[in-house]
Tab-separated table of C-alpha atoms in Angstrom:
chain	number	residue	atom	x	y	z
A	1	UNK	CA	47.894	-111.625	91.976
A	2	UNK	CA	45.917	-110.144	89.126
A	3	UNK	CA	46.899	-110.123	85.642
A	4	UNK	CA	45.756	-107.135	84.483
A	5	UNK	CA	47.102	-103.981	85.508
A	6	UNK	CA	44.817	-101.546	87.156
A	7	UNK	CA	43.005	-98.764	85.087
A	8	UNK	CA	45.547	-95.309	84.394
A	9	UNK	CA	44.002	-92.221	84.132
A	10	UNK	CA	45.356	-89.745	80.993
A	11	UNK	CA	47.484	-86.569	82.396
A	12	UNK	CA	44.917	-83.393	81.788
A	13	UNK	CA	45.972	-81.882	78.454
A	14	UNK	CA	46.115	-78.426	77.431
A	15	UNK	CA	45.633	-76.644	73.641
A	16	UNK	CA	44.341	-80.095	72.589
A	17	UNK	CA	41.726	-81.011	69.732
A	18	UNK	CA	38.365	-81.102	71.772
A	19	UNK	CA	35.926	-83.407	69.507
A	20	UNK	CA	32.522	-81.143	68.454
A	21	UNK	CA	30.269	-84.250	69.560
A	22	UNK	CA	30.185	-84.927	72.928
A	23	UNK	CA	27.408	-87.382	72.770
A	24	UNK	CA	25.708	-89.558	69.902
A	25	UNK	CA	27.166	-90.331	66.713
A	26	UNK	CA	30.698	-89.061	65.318
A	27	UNK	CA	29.787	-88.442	61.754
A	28	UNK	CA	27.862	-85.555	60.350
A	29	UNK	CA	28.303	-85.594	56.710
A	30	UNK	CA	27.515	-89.054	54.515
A	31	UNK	CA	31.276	-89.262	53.862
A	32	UNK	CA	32.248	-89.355	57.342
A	33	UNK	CA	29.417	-91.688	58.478
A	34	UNK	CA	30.844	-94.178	55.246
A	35	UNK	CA	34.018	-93.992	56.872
A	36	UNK	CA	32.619	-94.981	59.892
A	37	UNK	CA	30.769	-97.844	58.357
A	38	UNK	CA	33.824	-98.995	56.483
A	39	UNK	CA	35.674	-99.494	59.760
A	40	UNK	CA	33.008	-101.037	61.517
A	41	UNK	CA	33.013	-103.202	58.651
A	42	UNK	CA	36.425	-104.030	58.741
A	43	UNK	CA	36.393	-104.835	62.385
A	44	UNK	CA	37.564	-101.412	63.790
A	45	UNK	CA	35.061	-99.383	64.664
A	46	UNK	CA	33.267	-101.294	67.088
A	47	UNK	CA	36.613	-100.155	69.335
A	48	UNK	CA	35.744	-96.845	68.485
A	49	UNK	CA	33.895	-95.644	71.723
A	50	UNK	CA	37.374	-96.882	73.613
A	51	UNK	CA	39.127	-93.623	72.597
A	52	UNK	CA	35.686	-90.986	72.525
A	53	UNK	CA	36.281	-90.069	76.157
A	54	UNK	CA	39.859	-89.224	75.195
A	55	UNK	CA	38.501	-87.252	71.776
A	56	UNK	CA	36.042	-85.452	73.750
A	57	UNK	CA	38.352	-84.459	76.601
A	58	UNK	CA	40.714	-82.746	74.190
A	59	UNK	CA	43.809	-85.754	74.674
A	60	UNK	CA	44.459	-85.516	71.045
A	61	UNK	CA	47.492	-82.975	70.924
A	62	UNK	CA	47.750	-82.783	67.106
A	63	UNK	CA	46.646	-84.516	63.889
A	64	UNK	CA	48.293	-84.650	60.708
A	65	UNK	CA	46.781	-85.658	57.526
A	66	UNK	CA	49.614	-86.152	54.597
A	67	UNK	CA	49.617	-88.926	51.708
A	68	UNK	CA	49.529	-92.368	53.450
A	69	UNK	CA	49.756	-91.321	56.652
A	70	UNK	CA	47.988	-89.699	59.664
A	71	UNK	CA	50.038	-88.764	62.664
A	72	UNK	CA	49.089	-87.597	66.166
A	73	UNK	CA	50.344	-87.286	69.575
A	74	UNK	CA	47.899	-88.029	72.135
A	75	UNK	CA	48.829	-87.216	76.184
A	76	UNK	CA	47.863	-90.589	77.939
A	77	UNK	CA	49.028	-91.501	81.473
A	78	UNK	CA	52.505	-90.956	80.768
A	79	UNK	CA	54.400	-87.329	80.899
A	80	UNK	CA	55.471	-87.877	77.563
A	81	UNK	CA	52.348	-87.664	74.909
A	82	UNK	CA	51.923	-90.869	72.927
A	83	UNK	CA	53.038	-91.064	68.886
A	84	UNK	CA	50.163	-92.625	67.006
A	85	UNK	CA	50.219	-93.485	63.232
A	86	UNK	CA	47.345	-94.635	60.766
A	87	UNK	CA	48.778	-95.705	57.388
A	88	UNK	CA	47.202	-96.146	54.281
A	89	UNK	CA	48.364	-96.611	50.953
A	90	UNK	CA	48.638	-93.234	48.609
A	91	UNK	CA	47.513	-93.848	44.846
A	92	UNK	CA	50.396	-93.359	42.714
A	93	UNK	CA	50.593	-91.018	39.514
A	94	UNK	CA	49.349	-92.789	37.021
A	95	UNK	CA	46.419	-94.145	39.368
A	96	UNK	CA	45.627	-90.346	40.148
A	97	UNK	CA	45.519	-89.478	36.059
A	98	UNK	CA	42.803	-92.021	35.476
A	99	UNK	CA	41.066	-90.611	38.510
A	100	UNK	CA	40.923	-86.992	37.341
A	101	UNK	CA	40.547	-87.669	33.894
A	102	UNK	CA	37.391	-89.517	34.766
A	103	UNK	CA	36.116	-86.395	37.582
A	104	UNK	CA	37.302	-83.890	34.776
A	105	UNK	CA	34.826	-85.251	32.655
A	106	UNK	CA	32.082	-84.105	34.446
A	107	UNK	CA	31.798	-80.649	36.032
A	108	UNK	CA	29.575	-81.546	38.429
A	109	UNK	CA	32.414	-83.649	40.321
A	110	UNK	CA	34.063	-80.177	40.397
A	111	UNK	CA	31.387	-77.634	41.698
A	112	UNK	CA	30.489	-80.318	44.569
A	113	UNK	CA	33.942	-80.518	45.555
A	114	UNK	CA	34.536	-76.449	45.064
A	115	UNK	CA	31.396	-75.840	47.439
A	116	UNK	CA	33.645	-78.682	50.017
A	117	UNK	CA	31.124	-81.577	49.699
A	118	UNK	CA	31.992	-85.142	48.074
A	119	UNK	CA	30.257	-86.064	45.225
A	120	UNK	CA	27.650	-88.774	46.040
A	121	UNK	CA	28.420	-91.252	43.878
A	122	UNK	CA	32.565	-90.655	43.999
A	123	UNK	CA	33.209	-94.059	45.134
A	124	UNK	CA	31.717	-95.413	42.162
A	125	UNK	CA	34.404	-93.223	40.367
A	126	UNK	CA	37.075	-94.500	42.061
A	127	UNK	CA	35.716	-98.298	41.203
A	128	UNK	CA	35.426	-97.754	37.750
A	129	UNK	CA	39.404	-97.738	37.454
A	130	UNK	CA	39.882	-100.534	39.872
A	131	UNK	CA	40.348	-98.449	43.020
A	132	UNK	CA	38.706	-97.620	46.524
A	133	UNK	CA	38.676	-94.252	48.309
A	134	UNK	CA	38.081	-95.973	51.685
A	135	UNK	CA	40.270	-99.165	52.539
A	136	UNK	CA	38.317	-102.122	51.933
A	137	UNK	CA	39.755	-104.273	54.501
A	138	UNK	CA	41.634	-103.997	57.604
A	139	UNK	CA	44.819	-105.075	55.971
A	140	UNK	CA	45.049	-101.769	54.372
A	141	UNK	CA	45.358	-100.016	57.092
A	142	UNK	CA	48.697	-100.044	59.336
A	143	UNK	CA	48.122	-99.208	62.975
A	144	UNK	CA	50.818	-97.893	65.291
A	145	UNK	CA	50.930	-96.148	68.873
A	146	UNK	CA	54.027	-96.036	71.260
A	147	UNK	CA	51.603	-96.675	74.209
A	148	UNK	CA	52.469	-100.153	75.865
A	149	UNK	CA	48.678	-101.142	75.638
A	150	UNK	CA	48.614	-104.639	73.616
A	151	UNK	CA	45.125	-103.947	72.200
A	152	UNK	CA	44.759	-102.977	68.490
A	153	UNK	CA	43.035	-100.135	68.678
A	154	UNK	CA	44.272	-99.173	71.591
A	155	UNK	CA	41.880	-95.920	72.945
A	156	UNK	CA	45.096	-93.224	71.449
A	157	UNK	CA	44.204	-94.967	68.362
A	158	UNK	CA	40.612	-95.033	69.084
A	159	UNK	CA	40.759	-91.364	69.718
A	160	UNK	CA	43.074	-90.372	66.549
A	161	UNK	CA	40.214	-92.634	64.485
A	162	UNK	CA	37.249	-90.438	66.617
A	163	UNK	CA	38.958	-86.750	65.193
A	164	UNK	CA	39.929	-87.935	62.032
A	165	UNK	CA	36.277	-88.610	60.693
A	166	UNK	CA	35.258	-85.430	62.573
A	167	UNK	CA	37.703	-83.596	60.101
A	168	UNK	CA	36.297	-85.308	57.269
A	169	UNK	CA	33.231	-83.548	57.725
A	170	UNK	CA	35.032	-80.470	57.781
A	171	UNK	CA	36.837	-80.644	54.924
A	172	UNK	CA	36.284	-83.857	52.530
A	173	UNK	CA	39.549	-83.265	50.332
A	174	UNK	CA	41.557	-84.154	53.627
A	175	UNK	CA	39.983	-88.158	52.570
A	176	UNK	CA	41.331	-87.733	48.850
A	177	UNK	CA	45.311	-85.999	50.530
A	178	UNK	CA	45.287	-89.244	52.214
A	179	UNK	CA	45.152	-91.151	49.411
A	180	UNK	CA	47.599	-89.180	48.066
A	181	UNK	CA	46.591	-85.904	46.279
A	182	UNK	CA	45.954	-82.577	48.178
A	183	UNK	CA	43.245	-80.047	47.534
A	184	UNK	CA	45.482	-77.357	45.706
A	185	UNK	CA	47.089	-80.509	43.241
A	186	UNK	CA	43.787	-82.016	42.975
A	187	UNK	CA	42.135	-78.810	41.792
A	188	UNK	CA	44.757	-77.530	38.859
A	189	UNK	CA	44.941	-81.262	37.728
A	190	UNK	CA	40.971	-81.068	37.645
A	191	UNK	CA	40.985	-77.815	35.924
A	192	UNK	CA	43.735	-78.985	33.489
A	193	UNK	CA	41.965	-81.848	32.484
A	194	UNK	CA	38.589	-80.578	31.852
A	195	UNK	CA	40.741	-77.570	29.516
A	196	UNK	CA	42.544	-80.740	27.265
A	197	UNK	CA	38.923	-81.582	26.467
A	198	UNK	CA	37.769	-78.279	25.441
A	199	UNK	CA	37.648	-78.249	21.999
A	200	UNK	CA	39.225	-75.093	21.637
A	201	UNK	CA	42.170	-76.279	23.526
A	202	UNK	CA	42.808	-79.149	20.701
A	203	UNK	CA	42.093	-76.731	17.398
A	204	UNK	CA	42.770	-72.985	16.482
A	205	UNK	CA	40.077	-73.116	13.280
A	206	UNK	CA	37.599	-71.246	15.387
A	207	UNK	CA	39.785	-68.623	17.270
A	208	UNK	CA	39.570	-64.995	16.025
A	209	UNK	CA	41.463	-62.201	15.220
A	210	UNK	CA	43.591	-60.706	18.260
A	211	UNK	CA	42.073	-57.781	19.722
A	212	UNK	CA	44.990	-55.514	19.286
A	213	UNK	CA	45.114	-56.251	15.459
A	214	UNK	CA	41.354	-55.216	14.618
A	215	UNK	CA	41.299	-52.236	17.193
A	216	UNK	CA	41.317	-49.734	13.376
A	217	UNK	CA	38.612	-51.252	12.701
A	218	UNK	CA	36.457	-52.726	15.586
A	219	UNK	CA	33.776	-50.506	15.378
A	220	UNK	CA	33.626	-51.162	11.575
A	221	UNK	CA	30.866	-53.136	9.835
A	222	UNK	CA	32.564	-56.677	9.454
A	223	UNK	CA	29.717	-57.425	6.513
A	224	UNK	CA	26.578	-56.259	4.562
A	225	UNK	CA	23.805	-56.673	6.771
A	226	UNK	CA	20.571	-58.502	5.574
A	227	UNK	CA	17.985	-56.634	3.595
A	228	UNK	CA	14.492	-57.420	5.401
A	229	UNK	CA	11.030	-56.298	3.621
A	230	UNK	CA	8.548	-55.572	6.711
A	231	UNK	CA	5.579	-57.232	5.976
A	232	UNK	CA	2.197	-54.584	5.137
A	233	UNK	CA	-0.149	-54.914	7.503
A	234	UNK	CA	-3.503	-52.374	7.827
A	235	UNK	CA	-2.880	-49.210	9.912
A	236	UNK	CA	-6.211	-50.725	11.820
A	237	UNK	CA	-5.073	-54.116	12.516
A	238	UNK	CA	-4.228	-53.810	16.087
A	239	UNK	CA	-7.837	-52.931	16.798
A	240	UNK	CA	-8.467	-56.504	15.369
A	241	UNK	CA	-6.398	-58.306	17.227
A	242	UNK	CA	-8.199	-56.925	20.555
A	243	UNK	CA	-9.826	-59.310	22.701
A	244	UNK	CA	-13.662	-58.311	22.309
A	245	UNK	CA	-14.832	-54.852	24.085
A	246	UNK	CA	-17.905	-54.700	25.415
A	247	UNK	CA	-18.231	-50.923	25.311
A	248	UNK	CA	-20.189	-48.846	23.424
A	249	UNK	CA	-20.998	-45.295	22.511
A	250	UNK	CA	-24.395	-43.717	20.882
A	251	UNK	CA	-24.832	-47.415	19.910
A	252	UNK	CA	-21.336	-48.047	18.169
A	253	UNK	CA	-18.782	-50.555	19.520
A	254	UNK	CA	-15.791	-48.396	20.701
A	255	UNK	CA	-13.498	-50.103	18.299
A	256	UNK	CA	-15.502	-49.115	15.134
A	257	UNK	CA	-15.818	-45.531	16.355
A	258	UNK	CA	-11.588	-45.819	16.553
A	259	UNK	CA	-11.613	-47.535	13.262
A	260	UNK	CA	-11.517	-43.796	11.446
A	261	UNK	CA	-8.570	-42.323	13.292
A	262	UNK	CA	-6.247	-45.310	13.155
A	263	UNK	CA	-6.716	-45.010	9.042
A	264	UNK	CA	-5.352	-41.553	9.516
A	265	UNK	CA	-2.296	-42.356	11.284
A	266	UNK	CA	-1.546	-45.165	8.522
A	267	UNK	CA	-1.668	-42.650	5.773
């Protein structure tokens, strides 16, 4: 008697999430592709290809992304779809403040992430105050799946791994609300941040007069304007300042038969 129990077949699924690649690589964007890499590093996404035929059929019913956790059901063999969960640790509050205060500092980080790309070198962000935007080892990730398959991951995993990077290329900020901060919180932190370094947030020397206590005299002269002396030039100096003209009339260059005329305008 064999061991092993003989290959199921998943129930057909309707209204699920139908991966966009249905051949070749998973990843579009370099963020997605990192992921990728980061779990192949770890030792989990050589499984990967176990769940694609799942991804790609549409199995995946749902998929969640909140701070330390990504849910999903997935409809396997059984009548009742499967609960799958990916944890990974959110940054708390004090980790997210270093974070922003060091992306608020330049606004590049901003309009990258405004126009829904990740900045290139983010990761090196995140390493400069001791933290990683991808898990670094397979210990940081918890893997869970009601299915009775004893593999880890099992193909519902697999699958749930397969659509999550796809959404990463959709929308990178979905990465950073795992770790703990969504796009709206991210954003008005961001914005906050950059507006405590503005100078003008930190000193009212500079700031002027409210409008509505000037309006008298807005159109006023605020102050004696500088008295400038135009500098005397020759009513003919234009015509020596032309580039040389090789035209001439009864045997005069055209400029010196001009020459009179412009005296009479200067005088």
């Amino acid at each position: 008697m064999s061991r092993f129990f003989p290959p199921s077949r998943p129930r057909a699924a309707e209204g699920g999430i139908k991966a966009r690649s249905q051949r070749g690589a998973i990843a579009q964007t370099w963020w997605s592709e990192r992921f990728i890499a980061v779990l192949e590093d770890i030792g989990v996404g050589n499984r990967l290809q176990r769940g694609r035929g799942y991804a790609r059929k549409g199995q995946v019913l749902s998929l969640e992304v909140d701070a330390g956790s990504v849910t999903a059901r997935v409809q396997g063999s059984r009548s009742r779809p499967y609960r799958v969960r990916i944890g990974l640790q959110a940054f708390g509050k004090a980790q997210w403040a270093g974070l922003e205060r060091e992306l608020a500092g330049n606004a590049w980080y901003l309009a990258t992430l405004l126009a829904g790309e990740m900045p290139d070198d983010i990761e090196d962000v995140f390493a400069g105050v001791g933290l990683s935007l991808f898990p670094a080892s397979a210990g940081e990730l918890s893997l869970d799946c009601s299915c009775p398959d004893w593999e880890v991951p099992c193909k519902h995993l697999a699958a749930t791994f397969y659509l999550l990077a796809e959404s990463f290329d959709d929308d990178p900020f979905r990465i950073l609300a795992w770790r703990g901060r969504p796009r709206d919180d991210l954003l008005d932190n961001l914005n906050a941040a950059r507006s405590d370094r503005s100078p003008a947030a930190d000193s009212t020397e500079h700031r002027g007069v409210p409008l509505e206590d000037c309006l008298q005299s807005y159109f006023a002269m605020q102050g004696d304007l500088p008295r400038l002396t135009p500098q005397i030039t020759s009513s003919t100096s234009l015509l020596d300042q032309l580039p040389p003209i090789d035209i001439t009339l009864r045997g005069s260059p055209l400029t010196e038969l001009l020459r009179p005329a412009y005296r009479r305008f200067g005088s």
